Coordinates of N, CA and C in Angstrom, one line a residue:
X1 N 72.4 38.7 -9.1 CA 71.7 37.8 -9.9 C 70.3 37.7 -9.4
X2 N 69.1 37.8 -10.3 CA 67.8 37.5 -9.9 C 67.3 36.3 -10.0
X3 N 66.7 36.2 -8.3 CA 65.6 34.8 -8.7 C 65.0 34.4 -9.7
X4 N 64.5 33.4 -9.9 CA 63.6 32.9 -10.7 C 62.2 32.9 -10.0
X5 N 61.7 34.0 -10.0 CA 60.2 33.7 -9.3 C 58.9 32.5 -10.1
X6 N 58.7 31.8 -9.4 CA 57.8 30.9 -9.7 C 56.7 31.8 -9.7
X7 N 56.1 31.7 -11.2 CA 54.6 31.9 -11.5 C 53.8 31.3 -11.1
X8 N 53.2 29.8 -11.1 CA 52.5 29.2 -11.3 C 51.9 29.4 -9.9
X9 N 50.4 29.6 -10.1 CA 49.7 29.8 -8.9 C 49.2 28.9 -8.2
X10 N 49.5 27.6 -8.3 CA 48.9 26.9 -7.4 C 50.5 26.9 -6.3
X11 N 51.6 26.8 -6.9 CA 52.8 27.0 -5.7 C 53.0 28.3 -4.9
X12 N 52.2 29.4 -5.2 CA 51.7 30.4 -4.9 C 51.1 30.9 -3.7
X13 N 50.0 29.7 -3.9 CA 48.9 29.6 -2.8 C 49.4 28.8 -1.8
X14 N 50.1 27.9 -2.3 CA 51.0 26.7 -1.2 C 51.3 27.1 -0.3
X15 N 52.4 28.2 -0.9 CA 53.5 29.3 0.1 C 52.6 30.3 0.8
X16 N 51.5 30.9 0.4 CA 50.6 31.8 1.1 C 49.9 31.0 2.6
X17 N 49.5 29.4 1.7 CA 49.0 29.2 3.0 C 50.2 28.6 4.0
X18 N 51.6 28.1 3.7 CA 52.2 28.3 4.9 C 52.6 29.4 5.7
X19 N 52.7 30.4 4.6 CA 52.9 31.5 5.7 C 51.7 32.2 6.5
X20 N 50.3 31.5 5.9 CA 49.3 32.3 6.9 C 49.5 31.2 8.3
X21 N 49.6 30.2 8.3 CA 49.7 28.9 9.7 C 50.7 29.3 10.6
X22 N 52.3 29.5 9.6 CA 52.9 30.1 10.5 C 52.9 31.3 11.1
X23 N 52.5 32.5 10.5 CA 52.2 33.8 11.6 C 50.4 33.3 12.5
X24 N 49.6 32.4 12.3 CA 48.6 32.4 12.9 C 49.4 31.3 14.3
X25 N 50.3 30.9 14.2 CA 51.2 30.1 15.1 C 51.9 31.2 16.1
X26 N 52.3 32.1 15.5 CA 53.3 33.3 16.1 C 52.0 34.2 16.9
X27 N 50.9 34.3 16.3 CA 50.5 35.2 16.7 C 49.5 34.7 18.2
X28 N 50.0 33.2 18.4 CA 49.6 32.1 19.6 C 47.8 32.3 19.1
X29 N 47.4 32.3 18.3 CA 46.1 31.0 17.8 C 45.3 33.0 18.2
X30 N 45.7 34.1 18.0 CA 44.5 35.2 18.3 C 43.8 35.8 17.2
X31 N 44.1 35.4 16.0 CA 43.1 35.6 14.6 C 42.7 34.2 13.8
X32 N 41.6 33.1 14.1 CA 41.6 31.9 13.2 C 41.6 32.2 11.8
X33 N 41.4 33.6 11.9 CA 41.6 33.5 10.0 C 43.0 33.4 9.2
X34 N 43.9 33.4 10.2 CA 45.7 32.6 9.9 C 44.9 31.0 9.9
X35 N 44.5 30.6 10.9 CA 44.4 28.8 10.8 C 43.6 28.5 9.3
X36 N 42.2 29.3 9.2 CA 41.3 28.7 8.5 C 42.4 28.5 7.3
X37 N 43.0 29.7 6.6 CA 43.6 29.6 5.6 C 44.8 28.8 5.5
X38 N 45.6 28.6 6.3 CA 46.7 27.4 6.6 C 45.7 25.8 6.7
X39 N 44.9 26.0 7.1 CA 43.5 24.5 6.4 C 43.1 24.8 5.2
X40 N 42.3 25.3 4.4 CA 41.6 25.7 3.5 C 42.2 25.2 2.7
X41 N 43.3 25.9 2.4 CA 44.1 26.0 0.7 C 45.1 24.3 0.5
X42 N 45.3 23.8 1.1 CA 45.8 22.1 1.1 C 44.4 21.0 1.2
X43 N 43.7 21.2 1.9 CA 42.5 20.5 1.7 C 41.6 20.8 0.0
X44 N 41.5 22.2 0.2 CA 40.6 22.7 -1.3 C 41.9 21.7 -2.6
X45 N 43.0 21.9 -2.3 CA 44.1 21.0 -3.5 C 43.8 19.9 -3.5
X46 N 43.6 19.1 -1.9 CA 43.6 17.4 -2.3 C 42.3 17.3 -3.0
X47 N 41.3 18.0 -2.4 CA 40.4 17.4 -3.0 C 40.4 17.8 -4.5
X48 N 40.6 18.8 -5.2 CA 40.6 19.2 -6.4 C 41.9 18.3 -7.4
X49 N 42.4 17.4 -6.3 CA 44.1 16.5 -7.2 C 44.3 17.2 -7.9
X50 N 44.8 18.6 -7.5 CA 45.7 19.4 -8.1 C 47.0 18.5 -8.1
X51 N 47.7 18.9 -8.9 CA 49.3 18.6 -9.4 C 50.1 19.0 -9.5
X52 N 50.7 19.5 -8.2 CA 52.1 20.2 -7.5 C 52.8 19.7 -7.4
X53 N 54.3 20.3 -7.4 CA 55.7 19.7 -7.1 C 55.8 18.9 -5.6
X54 N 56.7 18.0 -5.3 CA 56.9 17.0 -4.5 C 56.9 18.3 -3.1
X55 N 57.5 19.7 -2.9 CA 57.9 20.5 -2.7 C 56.6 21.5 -2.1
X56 N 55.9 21.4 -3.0 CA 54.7 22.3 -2.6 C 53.6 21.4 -1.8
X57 N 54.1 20.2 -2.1 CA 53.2 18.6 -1.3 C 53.7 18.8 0.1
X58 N 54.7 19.2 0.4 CA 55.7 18.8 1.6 C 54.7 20.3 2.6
X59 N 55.0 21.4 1.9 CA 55.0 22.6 2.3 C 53.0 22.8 3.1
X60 N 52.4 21.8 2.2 CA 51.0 21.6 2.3 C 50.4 21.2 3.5
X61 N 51.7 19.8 3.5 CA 51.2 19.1 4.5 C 51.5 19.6 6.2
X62 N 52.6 21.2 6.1 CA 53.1 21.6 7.0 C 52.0 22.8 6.8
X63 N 51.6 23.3 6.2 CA 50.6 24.3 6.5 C 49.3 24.1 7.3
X64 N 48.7 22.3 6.6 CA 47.8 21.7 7.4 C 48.1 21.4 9.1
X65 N 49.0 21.1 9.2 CA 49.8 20.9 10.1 C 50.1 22.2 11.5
X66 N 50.2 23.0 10.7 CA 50.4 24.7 11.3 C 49.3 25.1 11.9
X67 N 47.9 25.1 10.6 CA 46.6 25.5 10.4 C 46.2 25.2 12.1
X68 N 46.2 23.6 11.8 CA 45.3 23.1 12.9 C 45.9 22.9 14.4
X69 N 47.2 23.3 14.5 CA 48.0 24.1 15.6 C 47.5 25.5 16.0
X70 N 47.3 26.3 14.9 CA 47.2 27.6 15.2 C 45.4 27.8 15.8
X71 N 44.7 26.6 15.1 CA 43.1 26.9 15.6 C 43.4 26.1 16.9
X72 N 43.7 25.0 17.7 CA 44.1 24.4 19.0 C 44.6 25.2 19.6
X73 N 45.5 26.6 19.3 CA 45.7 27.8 20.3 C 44.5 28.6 20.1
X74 N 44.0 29.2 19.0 CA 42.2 29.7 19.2 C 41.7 29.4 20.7
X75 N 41.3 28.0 20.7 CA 40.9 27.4 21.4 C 40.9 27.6 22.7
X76 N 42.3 27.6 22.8 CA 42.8 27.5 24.3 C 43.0 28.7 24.4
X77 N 42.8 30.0 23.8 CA 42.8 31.0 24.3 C 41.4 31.8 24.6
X78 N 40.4 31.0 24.0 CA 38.8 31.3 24.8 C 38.5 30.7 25.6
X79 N 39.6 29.9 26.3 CA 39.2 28.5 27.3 C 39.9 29.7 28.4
X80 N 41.1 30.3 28.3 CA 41.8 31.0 29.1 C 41.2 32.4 29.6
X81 N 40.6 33.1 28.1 CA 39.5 34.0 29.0 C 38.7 34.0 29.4
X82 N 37.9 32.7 29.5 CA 36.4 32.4 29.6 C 36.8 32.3 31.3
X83 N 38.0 31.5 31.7 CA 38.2 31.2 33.0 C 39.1 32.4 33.9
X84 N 39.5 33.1 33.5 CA 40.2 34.7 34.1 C 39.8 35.6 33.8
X85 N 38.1 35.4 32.8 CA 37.8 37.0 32.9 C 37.6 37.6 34.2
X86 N 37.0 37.0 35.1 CA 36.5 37.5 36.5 C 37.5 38.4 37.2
X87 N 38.7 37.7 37.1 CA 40.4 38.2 37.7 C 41.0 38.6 37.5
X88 N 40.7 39.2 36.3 CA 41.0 40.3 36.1 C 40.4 41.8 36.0

């Protein structure tokens, strides 16, 4: 039996930006362009009061969530070579 794939593109982008937070999480913060877009795409919605399912609200607030996890590893990973370049 086949899914029902959801068209609508704003639940689209929801799921895009969770899954960019999560691999920018896996990939321990070494491309911010996983974070930017796990921030971007839920911020650009609230402000636009777009009108998504209770579901895509949830998924949003876990991508923002992810986003700004995945740039705090960025972070701490130019904090780690800035201080071991030498030593290695």
């Amino acid at each position: 039996m086949k899914k029902n794939k959801n068209t609508d593109p704003m639940e689209k982008l929801s799921q895009f930006a969770f899954t960019m937070s999560v691999i920018g999480i896996c990939t321990i913060g070494i491309c911010p362009a996983f974070a930017a877009m796990g921030i971007a795409v839920p911020v650009v919605m609230k402000k636009k009061k777009v009108q998504i399912s209770p579901q895509s609200q949830s998924r949003n607030k876990k991508a923002l969530i992810g986003g700004v996890i995945a740039l705090f590893l960025f972070v701490v990973d130019l904090v780690l070579v800035l201080l071991f370049k030498d030593k290695f």
